[in-house]
Coordinates of C-alpha atoms and ligand atoms in Angstrom, one line a residue:
X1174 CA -8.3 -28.5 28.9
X1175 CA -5.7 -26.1 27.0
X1176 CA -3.3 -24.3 28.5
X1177 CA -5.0 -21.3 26.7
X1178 CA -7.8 -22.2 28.9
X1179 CA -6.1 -22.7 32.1
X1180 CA -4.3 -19.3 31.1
X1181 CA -7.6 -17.4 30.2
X1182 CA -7.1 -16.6 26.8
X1183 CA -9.3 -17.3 24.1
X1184 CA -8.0 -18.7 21.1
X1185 CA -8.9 -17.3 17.2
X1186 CA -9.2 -18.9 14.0
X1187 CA -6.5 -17.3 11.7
X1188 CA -7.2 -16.8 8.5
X1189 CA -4.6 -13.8 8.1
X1190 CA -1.7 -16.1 6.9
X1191 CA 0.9 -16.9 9.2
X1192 CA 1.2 -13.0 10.8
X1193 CA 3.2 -12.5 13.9
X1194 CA 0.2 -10.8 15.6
X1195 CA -1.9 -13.9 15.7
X1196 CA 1.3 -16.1 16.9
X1197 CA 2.3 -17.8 13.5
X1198 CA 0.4 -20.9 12.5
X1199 CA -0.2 -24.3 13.4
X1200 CA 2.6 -26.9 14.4
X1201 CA 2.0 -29.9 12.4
X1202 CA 2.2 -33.1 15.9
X1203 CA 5.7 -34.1 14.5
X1204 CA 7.4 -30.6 15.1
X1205 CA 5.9 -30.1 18.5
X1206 CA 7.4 -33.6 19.2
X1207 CA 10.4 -32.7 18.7
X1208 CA 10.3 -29.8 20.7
X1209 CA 8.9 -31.3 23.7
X1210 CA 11.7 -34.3 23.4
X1211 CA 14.0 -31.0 23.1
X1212 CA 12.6 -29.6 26.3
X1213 CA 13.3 -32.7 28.5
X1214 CA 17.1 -32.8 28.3
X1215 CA 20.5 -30.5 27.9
X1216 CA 23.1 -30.0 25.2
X1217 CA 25.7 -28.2 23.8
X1218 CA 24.4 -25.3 21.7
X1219 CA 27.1 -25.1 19.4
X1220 CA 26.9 -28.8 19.0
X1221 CA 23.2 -28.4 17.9
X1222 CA 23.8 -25.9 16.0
X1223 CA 25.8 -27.9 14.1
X1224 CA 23.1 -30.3 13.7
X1225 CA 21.0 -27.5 12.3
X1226 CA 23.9 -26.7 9.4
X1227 CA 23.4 -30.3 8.6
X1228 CA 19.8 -29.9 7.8
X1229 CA 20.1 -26.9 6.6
X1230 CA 23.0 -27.1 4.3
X1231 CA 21.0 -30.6 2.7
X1232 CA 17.6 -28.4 2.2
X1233 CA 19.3 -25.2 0.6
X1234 CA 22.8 -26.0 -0.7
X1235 CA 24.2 -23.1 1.5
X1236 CA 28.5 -23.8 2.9
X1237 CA 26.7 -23.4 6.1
X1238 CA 23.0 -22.4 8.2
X1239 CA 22.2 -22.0 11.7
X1240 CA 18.6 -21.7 13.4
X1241 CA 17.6 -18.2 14.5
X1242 CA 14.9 -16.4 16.7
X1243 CA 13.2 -15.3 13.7
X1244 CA 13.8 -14.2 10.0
X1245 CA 14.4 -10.8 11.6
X1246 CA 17.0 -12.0 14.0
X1247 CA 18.8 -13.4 10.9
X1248 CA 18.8 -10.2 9.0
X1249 CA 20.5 -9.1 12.3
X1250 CA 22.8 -11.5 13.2
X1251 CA 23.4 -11.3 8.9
X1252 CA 24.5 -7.8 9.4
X1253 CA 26.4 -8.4 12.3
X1254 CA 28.5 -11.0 10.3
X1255 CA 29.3 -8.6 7.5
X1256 CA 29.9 -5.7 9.7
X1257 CA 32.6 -7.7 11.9
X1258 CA 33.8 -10.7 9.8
X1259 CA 35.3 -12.9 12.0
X1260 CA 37.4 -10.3 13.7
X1261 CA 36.5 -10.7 17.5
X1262 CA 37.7 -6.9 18.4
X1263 CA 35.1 -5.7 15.5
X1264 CA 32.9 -7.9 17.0
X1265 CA 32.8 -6.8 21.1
X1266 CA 32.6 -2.9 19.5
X1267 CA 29.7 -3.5 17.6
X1268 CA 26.9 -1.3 17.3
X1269 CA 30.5 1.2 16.9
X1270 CA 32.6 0.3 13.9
X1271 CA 35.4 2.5 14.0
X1272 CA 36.9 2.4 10.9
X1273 CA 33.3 3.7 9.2
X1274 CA 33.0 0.6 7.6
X1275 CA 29.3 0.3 8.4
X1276 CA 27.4 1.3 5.3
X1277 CA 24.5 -1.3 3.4
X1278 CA 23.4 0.1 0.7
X1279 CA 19.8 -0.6 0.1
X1280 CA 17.5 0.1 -3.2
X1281 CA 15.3 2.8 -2.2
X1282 CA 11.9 0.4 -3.6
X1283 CA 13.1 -2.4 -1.2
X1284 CA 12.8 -0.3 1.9
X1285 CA 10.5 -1.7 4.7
X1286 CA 10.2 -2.3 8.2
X1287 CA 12.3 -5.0 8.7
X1288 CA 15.2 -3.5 7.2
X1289 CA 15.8 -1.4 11.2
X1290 CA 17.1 -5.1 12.1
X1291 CA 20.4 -3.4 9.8
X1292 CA 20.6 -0.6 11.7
X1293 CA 20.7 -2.6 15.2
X1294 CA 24.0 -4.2 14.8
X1295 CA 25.4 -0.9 14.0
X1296 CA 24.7 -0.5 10.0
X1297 CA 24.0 2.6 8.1
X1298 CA 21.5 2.0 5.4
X1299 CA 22.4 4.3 2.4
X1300 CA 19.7 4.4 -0.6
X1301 CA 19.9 4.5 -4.1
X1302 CA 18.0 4.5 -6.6
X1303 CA 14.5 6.6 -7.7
X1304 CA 11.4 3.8 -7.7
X1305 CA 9.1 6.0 -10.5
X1306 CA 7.3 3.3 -11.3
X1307 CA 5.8 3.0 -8.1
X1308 CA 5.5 6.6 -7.9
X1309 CA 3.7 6.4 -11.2
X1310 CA 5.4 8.9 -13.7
X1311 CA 8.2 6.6 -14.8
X1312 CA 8.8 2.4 -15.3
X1313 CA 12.2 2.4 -14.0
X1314 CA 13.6 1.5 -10.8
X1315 CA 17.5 1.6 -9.4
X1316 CA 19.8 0.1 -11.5
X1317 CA 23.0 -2.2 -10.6
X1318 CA 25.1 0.8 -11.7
X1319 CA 23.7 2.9 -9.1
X1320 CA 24.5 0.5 -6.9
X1321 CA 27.7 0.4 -7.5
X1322 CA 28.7 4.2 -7.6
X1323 CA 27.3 4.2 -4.2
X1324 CA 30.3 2.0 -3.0
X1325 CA 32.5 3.8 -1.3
X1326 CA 35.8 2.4 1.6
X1327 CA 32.8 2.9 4.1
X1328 CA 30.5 -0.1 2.6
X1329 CA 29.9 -2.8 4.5
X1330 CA 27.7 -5.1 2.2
X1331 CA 24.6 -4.6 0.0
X1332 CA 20.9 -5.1 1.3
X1333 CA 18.0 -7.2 -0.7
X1334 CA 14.9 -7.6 -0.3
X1335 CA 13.4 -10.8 -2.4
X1336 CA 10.4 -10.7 -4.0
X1337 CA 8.7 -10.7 -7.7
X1338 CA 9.0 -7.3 -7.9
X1339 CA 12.3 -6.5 -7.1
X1340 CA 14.8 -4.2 -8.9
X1341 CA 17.4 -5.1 -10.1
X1342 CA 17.8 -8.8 -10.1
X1343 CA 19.8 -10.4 -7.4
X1344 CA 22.1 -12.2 -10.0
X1345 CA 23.1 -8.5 -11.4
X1346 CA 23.2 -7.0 -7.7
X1347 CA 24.8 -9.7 -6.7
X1348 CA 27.5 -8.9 -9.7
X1349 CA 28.1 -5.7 -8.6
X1350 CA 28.4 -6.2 -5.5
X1351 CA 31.1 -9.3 -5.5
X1352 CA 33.6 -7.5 -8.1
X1353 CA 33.5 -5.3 -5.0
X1354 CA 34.1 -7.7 -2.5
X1355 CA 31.2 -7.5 -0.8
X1356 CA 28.4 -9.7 0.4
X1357 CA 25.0 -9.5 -0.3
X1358 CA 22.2 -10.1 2.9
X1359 CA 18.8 -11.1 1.5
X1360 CA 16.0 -10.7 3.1
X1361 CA 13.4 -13.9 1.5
X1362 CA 11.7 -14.6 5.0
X1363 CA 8.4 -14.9 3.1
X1364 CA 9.4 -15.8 -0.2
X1365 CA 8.4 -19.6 1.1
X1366 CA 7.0 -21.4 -1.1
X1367 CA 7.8 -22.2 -3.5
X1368 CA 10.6 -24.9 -1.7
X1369 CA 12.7 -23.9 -4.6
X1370 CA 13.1 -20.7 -3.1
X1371 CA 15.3 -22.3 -0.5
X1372 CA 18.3 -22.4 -2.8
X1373 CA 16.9 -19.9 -5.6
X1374 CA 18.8 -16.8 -3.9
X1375 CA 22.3 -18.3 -3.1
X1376 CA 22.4 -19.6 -6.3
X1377 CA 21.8 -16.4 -7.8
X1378 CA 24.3 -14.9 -5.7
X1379 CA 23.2 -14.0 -2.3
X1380 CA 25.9 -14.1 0.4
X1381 CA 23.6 -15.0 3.4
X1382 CA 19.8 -15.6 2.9
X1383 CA 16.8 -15.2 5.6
X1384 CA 13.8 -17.6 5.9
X1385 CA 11.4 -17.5 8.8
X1386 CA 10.6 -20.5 10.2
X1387 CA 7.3 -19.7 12.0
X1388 CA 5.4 -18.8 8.3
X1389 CA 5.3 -21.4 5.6
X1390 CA 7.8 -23.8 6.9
X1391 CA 5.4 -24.8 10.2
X1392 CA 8.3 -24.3 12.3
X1393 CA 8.3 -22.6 15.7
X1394 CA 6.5 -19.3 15.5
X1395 CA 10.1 -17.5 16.9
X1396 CA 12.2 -19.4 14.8
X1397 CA 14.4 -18.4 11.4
X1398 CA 17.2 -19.5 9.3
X1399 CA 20.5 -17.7 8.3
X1400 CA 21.9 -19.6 5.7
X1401 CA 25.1 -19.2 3.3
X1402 CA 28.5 -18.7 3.2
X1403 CA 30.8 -20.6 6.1
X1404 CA 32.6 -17.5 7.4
X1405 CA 29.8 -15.0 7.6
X1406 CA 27.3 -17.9 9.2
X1407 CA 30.3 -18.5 11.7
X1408 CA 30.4 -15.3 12.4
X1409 CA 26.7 -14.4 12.7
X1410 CA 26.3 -18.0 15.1
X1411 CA 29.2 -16.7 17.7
X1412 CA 27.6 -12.9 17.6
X1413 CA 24.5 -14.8 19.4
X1414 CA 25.8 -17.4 21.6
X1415 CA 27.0 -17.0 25.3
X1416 CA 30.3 -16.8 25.1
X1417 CA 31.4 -16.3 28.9
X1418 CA 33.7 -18.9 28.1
X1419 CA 37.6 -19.7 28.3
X1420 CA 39.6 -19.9 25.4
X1421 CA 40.6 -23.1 26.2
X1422 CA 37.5 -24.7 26.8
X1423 CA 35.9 -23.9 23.5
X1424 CA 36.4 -26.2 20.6
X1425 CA 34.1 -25.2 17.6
X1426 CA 32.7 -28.0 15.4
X1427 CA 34.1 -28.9 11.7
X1428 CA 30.5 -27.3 10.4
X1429 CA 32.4 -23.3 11.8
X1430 CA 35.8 -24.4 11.3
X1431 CA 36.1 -20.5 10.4
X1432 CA 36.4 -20.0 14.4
X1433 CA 39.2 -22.4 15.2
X1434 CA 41.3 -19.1 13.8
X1435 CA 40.0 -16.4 16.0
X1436 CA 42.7 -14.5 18.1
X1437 CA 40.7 -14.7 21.0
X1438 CA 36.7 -15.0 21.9
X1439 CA 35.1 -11.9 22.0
X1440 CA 32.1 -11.3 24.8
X1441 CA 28.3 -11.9 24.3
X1442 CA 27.9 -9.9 21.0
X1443 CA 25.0 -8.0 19.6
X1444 CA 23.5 -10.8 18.9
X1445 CA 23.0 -12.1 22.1
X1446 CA 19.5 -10.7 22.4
X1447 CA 18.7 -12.9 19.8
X1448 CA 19.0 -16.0 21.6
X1449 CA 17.0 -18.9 19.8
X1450 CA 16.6 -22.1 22.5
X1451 CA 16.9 -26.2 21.6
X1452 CA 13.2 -26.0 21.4
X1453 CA 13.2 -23.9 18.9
X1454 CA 16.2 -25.6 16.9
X1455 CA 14.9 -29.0 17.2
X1456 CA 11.1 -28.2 16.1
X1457 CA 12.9 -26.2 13.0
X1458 CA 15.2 -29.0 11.8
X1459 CA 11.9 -31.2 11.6
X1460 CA 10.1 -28.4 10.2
X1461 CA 12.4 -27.6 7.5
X1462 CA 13.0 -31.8 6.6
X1463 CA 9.3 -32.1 6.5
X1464 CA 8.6 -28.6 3.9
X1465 CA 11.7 -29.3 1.6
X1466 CA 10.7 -33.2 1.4
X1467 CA 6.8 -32.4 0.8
X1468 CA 5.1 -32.4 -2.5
X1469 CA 4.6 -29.0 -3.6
X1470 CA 1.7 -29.8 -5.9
X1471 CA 0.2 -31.3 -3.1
X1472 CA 0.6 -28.9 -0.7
X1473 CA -1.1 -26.1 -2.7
X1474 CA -4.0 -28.7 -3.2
X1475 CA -4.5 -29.1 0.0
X1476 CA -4.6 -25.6 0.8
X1477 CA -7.0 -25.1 -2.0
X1478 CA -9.2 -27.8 -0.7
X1479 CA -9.4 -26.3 2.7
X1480 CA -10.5 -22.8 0.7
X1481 CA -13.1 -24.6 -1.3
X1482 CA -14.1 -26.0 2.1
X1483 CA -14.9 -22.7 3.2
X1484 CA -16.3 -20.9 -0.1
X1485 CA -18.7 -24.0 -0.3
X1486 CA -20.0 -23.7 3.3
X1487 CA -20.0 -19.7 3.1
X1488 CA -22.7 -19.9 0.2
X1489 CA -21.2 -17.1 -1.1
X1490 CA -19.6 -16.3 -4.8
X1491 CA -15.9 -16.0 -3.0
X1492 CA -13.1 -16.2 -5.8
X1493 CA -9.4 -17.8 -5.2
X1494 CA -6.5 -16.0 -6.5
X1495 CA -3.0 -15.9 -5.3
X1496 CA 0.4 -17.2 -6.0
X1497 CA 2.1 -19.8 -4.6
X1498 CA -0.3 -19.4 -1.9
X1499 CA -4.1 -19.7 -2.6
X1500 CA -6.2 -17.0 -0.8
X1501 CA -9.9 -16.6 -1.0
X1502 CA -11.5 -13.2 -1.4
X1503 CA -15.1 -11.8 -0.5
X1504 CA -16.1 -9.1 -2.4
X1505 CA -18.2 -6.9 -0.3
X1506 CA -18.4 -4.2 -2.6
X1507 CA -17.5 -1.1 -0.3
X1508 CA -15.1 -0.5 2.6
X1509 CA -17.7 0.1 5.0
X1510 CA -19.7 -3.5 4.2
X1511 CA -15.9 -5.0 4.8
X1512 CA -15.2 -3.5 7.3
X1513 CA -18.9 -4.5 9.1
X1514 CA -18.4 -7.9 8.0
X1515 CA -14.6 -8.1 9.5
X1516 CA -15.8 -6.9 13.1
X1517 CA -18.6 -9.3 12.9
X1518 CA -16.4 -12.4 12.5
X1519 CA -13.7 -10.8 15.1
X1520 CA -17.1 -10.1 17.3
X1521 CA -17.8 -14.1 17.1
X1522 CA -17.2 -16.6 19.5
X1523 CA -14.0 -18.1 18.4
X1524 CA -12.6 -14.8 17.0
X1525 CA -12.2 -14.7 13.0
X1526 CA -9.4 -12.6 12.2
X1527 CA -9.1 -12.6 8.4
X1528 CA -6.7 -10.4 6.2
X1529 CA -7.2 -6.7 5.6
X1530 CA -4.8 -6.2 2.8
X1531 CA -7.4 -5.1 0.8
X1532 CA -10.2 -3.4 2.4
X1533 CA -10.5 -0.5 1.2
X1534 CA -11.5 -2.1 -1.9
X1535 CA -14.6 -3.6 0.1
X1536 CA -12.8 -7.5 -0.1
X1537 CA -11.5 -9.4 2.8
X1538 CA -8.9 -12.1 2.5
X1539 CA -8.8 -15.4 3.8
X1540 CA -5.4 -17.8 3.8
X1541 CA -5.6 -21.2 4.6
X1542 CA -2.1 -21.7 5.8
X1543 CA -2.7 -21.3 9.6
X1544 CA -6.1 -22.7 9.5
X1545 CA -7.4 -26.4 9.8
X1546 CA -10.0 -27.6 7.2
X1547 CA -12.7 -27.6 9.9
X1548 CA -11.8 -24.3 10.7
X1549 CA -12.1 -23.1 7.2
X1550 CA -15.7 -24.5 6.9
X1551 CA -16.5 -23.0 10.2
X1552 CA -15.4 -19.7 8.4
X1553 CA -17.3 -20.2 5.5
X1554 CA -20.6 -20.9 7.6
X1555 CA -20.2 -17.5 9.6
X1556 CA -20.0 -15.8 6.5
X1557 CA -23.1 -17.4 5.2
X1558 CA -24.6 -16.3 8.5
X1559 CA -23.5 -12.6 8.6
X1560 CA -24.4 -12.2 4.8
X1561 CA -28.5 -13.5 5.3
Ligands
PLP1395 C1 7.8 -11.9 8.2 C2 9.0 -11.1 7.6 C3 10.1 -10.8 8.4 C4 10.2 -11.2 9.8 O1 10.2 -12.6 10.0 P1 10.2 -13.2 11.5 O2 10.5 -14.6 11.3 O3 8.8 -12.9 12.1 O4 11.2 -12.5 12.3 C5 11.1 -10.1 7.8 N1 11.1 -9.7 6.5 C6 10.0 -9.9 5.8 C7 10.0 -9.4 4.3 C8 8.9 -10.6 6.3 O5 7.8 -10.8 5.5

């Protein structure tokens, strides 16, 4: 018997991808291993921590990493760092910075939702730039000189959001932004894979990087990275942990040698809300060895096996498109067909939940990362069900 069972809760097959709503994906045994041998016994957090730059520094080249509550936590704690350095007064007034020196500037294309996770810590986002070839009379996007006549005293660091559409590139951004001093906080918490993409961005420049564990890596579903340079990932680790401590008493590791020359220990910071546990460290260090030592041709075969598993048990002409990521889509040719066909498989007994990206185009999506094989075929026959 599950605990799902004991707790009354039925559990779905999730073909969305690894979305928050439907609680990430699937642990591979190894990861959940290593979180249960967490669970059993106690340690210093700054000590595992420490452990978790070692992995983390061999699986992305950054100075330095440490395990967060999420990618979103990391763009946080990211800020944090750049807004207070490692300057513990800064740090206990945070979300107030004084001196105005709170500003990220942040293309106006790369907006999203995640980018509030700035504003927490006490950032000001300023935009720039006019995106007209989304809005469809133009081809142009900002431009790194717009960037940079948006710097001003106030700015605090620049914003990015990674992905194949960005504008401007992140090594001209990134340009801009250093002859300025600042850093650059990139946000790549789904840019996995390709496992290149682990040190793609801070080789192109970025400052600090975010990476969710809970999507493509199999890690923890609340679990992240924050990975880059020593100071700032020093700074962002002590904004988090519980610092009701003596001065005396604490003795930072060689991995954040930037805090053996803090004036004094500030308080719990802003961060503190993001507290990530030694479950969720421990599963992530094995996550993270595991997805940066995998094959990557191999994984994508595997995930288009488990699609072809489901298109051939579904009957159905279902095409598979997609990136780095294979996902299957069934063309129902309207909305309304889609949408029948969606509540259908949610209606079932386990749930379906597939992905809606693109329903008003009458197609439903199906991802195979936070499915098994069996339930991909178990997909595919519902389908061939509804559709007689
Ligand atoms: C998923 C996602 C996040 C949040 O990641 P969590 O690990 O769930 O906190 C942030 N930014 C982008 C672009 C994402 O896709």
């Amino acid at each position: 018997m599950s605990i799902y069972d004991t707790l009354g809760v039925p559990t779905v097959i999730n073909a969305c991808g690894t979305v928050t709503r439907m609680s990430g994906g699937i642990m591979a045994p190894e990861v959940a291993e290593a979180m249960r041998q967490a669970s059993v016994a106690c340690v210093d957090m700054v000590a595992l921590q420490a452990a978790a730059c070692r992995v983390i520094r061999a699986a992305t080249g950054a100075e330095a990493g440490i395990v967060t509550s999420g990618a979103s936590a990391a763009i946080l704690l990211g800020a944090a760092a750049c807004l207070a350095g490692l300057d513990p007064a800064r740090m206990n007034a945070l979300p107030a910075v004084a001196d105005g020196r709170c500003e990220a500037i942040v293309v106006r294309s790369q907006r999203n939702m995640y980018d509030r996770a700035l504003v927490v810590p006490g950032a000001r986002i300023v935009e720039v730039g006019i995106p007209d070839r989304y809005s469809g009379p133009g081809v142009r996007d900002a431009a790194s000189w717009e960037i940079e006549a948006a710097i001003t005293p106030k700015t605090a660091f620049v914003y990015y959001l990674a992905g194949a559409q960005s504008r401007p590139r992140l090594t001209d951004v990134a340009a801009v932004a250093h002859a300025h001093g600042l850093p650059v906080l990139v946000d790549a918490a789904a840019q996995l894979p390709p496992s290149c993409n682990l040190q793609r961005f801070l080789r192109e420049g970025a400052d600090l990087v975010a990476f969710s564990g809970g999507k493509a890596i199999g890690g923890p579903q609340s679990s992240g990275i924050l990975a880059g340079r020593a100071d700032l990932v020093a700074s962002a680790l002590l904004q988090m942990l519980d610092l009701d401590v003596f001065d005396d008493v604490w003795a930072p590791p060689a991995e954040f040698a930037g805090l053996r020359q803090l004036r004094g220990l500030p308080h719990h910071g802003v961060g503190r809300s993001c507290k990530v546990g030694k479950e969720e460290i421990a599963g992530l260090c094995v996550a993270l060895q595991r997805f940066a030592a995998a094959d990557p041709k191999a994984r994508r075969a595997a995930w288009l096996a488990r699609l072809e598993g489901l298109v051939a048990a579904s009957g159905a002409a279902i095409s598979i498109g997609g990136g780095p990521v294979p996902v299957a889509a069934l063309d129902l040719g309207s909305e309304d067909a889609a949408t029948r066909m969606q509540r259908a498989l949610a209606g079932g007994v386990p749930a379906i939940q597939c992905g809606l990206g693109r329903r008003e185009d009458g197609i439903l999506l199906f991802n195979p990362v936070a499915m098994t094989d069996e339930q991909a075929r178990l997909v595919g026959t519902r389908i061939r069900e509804e559709l007689a």
